[in-house]
mmCIF file of C-alpha atoms and ligand atoms in Angstrom:
data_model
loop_
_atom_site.group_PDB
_atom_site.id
_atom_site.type_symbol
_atom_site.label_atom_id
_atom_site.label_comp_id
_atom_site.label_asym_id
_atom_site.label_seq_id
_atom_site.Cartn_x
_atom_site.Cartn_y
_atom_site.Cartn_z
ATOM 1 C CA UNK A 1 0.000 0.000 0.000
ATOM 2 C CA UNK A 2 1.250 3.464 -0.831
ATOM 3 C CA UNK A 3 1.618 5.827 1.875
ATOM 4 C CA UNK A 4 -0.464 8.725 1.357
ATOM 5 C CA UNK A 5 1.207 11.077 1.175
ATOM 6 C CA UNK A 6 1.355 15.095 2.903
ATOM 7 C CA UNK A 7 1.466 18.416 0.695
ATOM 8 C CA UNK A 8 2.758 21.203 3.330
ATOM 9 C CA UNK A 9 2.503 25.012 2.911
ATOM 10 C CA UNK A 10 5.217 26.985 4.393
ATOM 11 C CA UNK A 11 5.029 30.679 5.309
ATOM 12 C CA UNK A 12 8.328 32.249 5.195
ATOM 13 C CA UNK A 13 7.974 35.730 6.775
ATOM 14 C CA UNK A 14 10.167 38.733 6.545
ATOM 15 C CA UNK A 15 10.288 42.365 6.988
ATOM 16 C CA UNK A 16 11.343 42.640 3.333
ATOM 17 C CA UNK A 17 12.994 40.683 0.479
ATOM 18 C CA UNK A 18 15.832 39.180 2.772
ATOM 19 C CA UNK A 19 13.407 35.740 4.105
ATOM 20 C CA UNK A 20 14.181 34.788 -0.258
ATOM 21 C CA UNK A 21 17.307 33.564 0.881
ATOM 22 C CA UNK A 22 15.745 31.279 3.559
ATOM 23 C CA UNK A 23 12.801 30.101 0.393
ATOM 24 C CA UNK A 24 15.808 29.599 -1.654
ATOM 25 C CA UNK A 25 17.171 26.617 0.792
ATOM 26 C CA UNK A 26 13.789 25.525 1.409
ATOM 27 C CA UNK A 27 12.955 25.139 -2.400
ATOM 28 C CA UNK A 28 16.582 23.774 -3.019
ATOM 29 C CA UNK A 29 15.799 21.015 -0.154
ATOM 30 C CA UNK A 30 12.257 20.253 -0.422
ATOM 31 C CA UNK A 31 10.964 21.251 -3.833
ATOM 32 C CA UNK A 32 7.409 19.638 -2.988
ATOM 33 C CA UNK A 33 6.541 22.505 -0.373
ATOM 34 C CA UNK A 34 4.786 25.051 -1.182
ATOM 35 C CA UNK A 35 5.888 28.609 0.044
ATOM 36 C CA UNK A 36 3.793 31.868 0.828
ATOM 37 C CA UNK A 37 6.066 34.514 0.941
ATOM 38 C CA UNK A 38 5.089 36.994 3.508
ATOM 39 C CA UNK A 39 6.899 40.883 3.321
ATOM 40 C CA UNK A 40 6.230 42.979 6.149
ATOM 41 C CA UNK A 41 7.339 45.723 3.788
ATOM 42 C CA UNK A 42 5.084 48.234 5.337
ATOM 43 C CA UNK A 43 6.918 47.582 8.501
ATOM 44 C CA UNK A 44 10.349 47.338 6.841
ATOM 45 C CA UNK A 45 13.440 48.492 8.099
ATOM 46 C CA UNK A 46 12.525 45.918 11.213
ATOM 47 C CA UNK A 47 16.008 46.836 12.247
ATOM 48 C CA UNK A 48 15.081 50.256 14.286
ATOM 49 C CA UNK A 49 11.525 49.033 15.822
ATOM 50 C CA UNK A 50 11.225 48.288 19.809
ATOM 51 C CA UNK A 51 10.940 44.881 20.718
ATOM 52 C CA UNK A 52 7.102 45.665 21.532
ATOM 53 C CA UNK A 53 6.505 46.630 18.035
ATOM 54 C CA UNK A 54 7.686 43.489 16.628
ATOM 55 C CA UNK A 55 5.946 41.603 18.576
ATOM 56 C CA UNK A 56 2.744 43.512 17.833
ATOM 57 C CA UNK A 57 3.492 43.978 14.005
ATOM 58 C CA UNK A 58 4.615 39.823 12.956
ATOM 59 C CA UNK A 59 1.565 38.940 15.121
ATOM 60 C CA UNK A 60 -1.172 40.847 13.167
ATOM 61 C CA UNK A 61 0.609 40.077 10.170
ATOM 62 C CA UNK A 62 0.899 36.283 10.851
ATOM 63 C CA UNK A 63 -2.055 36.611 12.476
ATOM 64 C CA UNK A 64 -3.665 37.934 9.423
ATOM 65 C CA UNK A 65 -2.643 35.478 6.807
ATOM 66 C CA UNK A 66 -3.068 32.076 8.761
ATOM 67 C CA UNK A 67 -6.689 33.399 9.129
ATOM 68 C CA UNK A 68 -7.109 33.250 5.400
ATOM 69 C CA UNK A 69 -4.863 30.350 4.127
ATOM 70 C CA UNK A 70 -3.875 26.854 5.338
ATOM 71 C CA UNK A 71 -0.116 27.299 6.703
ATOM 72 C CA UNK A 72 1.463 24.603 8.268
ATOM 73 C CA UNK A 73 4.629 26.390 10.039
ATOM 74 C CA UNK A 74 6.027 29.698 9.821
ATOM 75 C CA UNK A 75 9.949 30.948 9.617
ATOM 76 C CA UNK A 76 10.569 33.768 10.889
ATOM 77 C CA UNK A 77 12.993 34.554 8.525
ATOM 78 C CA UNK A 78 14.193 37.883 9.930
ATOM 79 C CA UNK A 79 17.244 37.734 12.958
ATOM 80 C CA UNK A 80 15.832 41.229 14.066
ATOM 81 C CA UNK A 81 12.117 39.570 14.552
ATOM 82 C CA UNK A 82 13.297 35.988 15.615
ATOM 83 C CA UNK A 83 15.276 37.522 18.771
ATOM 84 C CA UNK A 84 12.716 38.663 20.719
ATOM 85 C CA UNK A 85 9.339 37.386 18.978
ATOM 86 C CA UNK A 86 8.872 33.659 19.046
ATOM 87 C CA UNK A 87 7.851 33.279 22.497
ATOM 88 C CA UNK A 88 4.789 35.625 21.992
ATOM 89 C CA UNK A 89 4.027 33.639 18.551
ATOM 90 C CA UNK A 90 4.245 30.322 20.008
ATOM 91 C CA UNK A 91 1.983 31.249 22.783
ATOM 92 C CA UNK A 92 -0.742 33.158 20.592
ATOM 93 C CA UNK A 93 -0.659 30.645 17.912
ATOM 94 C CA UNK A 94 -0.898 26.862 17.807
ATOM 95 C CA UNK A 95 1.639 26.019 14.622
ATOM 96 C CA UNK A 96 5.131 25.429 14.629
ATOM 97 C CA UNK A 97 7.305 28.454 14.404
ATOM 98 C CA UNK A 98 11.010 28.332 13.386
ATOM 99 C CA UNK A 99 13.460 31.412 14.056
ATOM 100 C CA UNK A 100 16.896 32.055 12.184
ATOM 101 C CA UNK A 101 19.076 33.763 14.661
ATOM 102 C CA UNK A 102 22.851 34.855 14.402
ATOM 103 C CA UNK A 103 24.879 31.605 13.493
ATOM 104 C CA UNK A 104 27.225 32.040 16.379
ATOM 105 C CA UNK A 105 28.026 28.433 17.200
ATOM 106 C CA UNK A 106 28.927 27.307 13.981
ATOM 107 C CA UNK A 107 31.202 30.720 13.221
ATOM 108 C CA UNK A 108 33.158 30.072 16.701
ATOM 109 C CA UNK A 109 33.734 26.141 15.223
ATOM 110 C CA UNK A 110 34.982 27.316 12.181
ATOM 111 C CA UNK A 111 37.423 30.159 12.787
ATOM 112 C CA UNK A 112 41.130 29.135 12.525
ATOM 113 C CA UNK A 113 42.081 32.606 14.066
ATOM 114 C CA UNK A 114 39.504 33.223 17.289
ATOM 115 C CA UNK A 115 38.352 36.611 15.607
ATOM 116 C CA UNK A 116 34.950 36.394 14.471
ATOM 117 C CA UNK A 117 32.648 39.526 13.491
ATOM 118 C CA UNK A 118 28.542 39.613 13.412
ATOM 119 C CA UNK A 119 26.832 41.467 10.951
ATOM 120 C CA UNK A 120 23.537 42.102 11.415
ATOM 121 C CA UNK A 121 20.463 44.884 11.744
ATOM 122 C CA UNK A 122 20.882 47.446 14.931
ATOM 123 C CA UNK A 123 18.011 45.721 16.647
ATOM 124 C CA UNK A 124 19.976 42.059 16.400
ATOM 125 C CA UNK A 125 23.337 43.586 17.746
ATOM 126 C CA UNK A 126 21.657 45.248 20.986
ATOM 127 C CA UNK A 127 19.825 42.561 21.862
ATOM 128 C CA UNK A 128 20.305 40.155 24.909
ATOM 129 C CA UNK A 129 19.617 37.084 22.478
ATOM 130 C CA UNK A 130 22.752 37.914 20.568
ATOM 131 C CA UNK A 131 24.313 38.770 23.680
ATOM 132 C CA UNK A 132 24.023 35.800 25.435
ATOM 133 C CA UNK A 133 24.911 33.620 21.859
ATOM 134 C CA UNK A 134 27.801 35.096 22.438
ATOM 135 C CA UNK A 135 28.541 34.684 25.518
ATOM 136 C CA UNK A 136 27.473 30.626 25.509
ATOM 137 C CA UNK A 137 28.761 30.036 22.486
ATOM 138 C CA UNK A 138 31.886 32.165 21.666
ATOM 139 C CA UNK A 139 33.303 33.025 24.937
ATOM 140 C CA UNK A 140 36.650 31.994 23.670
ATOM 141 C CA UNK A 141 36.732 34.338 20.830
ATOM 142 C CA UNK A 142 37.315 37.925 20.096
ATOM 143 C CA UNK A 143 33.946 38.508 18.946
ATOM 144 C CA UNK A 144 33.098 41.313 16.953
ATOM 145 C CA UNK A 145 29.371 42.716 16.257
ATOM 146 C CA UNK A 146 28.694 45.228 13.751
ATOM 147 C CA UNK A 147 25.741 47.310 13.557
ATOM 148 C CA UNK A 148 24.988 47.784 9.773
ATOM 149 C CA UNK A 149 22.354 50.682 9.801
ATOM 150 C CA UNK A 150 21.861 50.710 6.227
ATOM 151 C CA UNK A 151 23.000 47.396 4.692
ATOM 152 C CA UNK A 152 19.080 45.756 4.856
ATOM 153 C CA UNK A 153 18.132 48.927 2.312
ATOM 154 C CA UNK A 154 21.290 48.313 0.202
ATOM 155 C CA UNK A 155 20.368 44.370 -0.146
ATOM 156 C CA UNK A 156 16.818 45.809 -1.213
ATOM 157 C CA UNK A 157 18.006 48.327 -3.672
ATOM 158 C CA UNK A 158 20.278 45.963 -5.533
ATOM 159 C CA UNK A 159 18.009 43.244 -5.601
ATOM 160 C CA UNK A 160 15.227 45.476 -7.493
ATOM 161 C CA UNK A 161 17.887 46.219 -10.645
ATOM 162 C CA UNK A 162 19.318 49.779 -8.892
ATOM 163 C CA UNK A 163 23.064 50.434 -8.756
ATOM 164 C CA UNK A 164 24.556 50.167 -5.259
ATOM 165 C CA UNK A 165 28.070 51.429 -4.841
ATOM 166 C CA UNK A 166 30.827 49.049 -3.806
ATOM 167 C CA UNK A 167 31.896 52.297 -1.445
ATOM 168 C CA UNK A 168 28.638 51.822 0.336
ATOM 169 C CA UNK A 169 29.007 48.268 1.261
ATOM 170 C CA UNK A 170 32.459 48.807 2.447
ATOM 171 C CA UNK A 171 30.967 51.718 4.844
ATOM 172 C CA UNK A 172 28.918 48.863 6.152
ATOM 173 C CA UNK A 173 30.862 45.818 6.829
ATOM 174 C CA UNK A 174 34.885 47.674 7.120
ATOM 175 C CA UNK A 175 34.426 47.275 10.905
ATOM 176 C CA UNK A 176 33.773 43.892 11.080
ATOM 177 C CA UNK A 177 37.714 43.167 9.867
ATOM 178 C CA UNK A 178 39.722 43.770 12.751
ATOM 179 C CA UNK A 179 43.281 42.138 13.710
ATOM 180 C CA UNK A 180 43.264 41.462 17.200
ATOM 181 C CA UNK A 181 46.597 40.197 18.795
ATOM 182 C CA UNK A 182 47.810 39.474 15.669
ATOM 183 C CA UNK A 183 45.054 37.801 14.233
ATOM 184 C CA UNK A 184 42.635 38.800 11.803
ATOM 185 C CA UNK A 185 38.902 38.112 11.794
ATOM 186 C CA UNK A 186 38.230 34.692 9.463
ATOM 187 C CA UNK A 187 35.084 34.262 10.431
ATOM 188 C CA UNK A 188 31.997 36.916 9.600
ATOM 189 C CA UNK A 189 28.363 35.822 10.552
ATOM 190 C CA UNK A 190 25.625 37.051 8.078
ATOM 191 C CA UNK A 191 23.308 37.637 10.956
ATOM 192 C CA UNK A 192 20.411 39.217 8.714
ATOM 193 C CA UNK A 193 18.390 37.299 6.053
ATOM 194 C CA UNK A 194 19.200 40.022 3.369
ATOM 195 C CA UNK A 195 23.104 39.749 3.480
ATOM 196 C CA UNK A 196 23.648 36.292 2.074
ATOM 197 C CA UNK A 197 21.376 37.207 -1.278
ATOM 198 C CA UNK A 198 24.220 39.797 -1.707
ATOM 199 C CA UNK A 199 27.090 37.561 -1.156
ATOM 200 C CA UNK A 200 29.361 38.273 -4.280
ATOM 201 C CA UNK A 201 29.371 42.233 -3.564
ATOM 202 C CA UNK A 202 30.479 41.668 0.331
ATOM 203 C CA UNK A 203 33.111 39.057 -1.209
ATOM 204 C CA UNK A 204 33.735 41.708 -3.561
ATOM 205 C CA UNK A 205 34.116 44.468 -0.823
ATOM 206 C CA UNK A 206 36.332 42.624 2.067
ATOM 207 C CA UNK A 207 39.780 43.865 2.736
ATOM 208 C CA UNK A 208 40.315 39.703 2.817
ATOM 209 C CA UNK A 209 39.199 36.572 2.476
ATOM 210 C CA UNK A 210 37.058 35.135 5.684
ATOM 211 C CA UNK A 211 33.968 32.880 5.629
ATOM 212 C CA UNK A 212 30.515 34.357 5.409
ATOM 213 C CA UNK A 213 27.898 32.216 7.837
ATOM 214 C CA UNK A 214 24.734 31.833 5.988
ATOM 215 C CA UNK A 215 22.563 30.060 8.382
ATOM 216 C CA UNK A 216 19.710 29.310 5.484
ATOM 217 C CA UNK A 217 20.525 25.321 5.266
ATOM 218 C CA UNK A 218 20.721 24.184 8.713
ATOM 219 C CA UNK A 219 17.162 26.409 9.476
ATOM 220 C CA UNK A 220 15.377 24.528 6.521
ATOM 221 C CA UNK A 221 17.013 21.205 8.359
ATOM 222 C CA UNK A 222 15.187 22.699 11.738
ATOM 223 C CA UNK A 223 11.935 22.599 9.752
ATOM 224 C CA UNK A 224 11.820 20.034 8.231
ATOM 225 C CA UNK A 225 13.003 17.906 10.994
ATOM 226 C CA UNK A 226 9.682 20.061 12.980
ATOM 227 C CA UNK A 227 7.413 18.857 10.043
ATOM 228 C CA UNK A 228 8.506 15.445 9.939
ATOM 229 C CA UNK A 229 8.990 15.700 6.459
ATOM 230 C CA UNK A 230 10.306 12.457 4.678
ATOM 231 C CA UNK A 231 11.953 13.800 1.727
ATOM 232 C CA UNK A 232 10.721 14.859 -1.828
ATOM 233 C CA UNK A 233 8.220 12.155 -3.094
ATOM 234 C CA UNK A 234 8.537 10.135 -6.365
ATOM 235 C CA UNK A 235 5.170 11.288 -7.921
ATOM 236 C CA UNK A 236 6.503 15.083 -7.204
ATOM 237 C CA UNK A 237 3.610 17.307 -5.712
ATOM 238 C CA UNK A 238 3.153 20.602 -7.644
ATOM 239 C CA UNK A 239 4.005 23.175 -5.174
ATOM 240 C CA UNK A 240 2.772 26.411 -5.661
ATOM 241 C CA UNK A 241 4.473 29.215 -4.562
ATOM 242 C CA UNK A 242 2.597 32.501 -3.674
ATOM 243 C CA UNK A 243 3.869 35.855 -2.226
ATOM 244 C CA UNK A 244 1.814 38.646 -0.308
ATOM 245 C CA UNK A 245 2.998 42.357 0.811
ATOM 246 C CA UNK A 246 1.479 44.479 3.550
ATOM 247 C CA UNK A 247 1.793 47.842 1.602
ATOM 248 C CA UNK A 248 1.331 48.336 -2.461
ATOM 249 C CA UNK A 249 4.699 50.283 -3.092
ATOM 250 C CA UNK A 250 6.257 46.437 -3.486
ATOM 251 C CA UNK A 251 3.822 45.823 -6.030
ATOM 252 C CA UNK A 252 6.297 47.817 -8.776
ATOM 253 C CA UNK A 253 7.289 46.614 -11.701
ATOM 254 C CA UNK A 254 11.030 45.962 -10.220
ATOM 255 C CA UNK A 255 9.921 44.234 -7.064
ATOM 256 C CA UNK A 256 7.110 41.948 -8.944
ATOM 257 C CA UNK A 257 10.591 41.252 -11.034
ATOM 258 C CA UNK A 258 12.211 39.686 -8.522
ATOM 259 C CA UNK A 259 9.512 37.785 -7.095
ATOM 260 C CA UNK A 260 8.279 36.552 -10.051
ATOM 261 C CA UNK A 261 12.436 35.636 -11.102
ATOM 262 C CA UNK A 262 12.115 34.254 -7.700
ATOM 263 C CA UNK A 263 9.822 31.827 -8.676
ATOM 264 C CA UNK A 264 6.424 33.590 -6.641
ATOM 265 C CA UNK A 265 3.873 33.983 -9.801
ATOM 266 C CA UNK A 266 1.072 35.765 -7.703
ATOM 267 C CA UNK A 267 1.889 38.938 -5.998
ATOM 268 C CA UNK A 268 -0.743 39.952 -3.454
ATOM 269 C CA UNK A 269 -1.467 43.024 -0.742
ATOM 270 C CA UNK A 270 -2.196 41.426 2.785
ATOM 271 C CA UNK A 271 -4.876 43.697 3.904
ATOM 272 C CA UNK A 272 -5.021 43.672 7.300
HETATM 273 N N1 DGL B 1 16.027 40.507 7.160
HETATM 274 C C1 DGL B 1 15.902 40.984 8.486
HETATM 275 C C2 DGL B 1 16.827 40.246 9.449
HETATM 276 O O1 DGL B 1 17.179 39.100 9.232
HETATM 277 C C3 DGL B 1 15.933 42.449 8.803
HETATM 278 C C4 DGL B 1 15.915 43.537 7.828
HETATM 279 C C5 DGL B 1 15.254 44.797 8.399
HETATM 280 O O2 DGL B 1 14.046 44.894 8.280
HETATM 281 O O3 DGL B 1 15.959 45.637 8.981
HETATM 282 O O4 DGL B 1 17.213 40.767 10.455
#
């Protein structure tokens, strides 16, 4: 007897573009799920909002769309959101949620040198999440976090087709290369969903060579290990793969571009 067999819907939730990088993974790993995109774009940059407003903007947003569709987990794929919102999800909804959080642990197992930097939003960096991943995880290290006011917005601008100059990114991520006792930072977490969809231009702009962290594979592991999945099927599901916004200005011809190159054919406004 065949086993019959589960189709799952997946909301992966951001404030912006940056949660593609997490759908990438998840489509790359488990082709047979579908994906709702969800952009908090009304809400977006995430990176200067109080934890209070998180928690009160990804629950009427989440909120909102597992009121109108079937969703069978949700990623939080946003650092900024995942540090201090998943306890109030979890309690206010009954499906899994999975976070992505700065990928300390694996950066202090890697480095060669004991100089690792964080990049991430200036929510991530101040809060006590990150603080304490750092203090559990890389107490042996000269740990460096960097504050990147802007980078989110660059990741966003480039994406949609604009020019971004090199000069900009290097504002951004120059203090996360530091020599420290002699040794120089190998080791550079992409603690924010947008940076690893920009890869080539921070390889491009680093004084040297270090490993970037993209956490994106082991959180699609987390999931589907929470799902219980069993692996793509033989007689493939069609997955469909839909993406909403919470404010029309991402409905312009550039954005649909990318969502649409991203594989999302309908592009809809949450209304919440
Ligand atoms: N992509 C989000 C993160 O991982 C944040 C971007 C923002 O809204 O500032 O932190």
């Amino acid at each position: 007897m065949t086993k019959a067999v589960k189709s799952y819907n997946v909301c992966v939730f951001d404030s912006g573009l940056g949660g593609l990088s997490v759908a990438r993974e998840l489509r790359q790993q488990a082709p047979d799920i579908s994906i709702t995109y969800c952009a908090d774009n009304a809400g977006f940059p995430y990176g200067n909002l109080s934890p209070d407003e998180l928690i009160e903007r990804t629950s009427k947003v989440v909120g909102g769309l597992i009121a109108r569709e079937q969703i069978d987990a949700v990623v939080i794929a946003c650092n900024t959101a995942s540090t201090v919102v998943m306890g109030a999800l979890r309690e206010r909804f009954s499906l899994p949620f999975v976070g992505v959080v700065p990928a300390v642990k694996p950066a202090a197992e890697m480095t060669r040198t004991g100089t690792i930097s964080i990049l991430a939003t200036p929510g991530t960096i101040k809060r006590d999440y990150t603080q304490n991943l750092i203090e559990q995880f890389a107490s042996e290290c000269h740990v460096t976090p960097v504050a990147c006011g802007n980078l989110a917005h660059l990741c966003e601008v480039h994406l949609s087709g604009q020019l971004v100059e090199q000069a900009d990114i290097i504002l951004e991520i120059a203090p996360a290369f530091v020599e420290h006792e002699g040794n120089r930072t190998d080791t550079v977490v992409l603690g924010c969903t947008h940076y690893p969809l920009v890869l080539e231009m921070l390889e491009r702009a680093s004084p040297w060579p270090v490993w970037f962290v993209n956490p994106s594979a082991a959180v699609v592991r987390r999931l589907l290990d929470v799902l219980d999945y069993e692996g793509p099927v033989k007689e493939a599901i069609n997955s469909t793969n839909r993406a909403c916004l919470t404010d029309s200005k991402g409905l312009d011809p550039a954005l649909s571009a990318v969502f649409l190159r991203e594989g999302f054919q309908n592009l809809t406004i949450l209304s919440l």
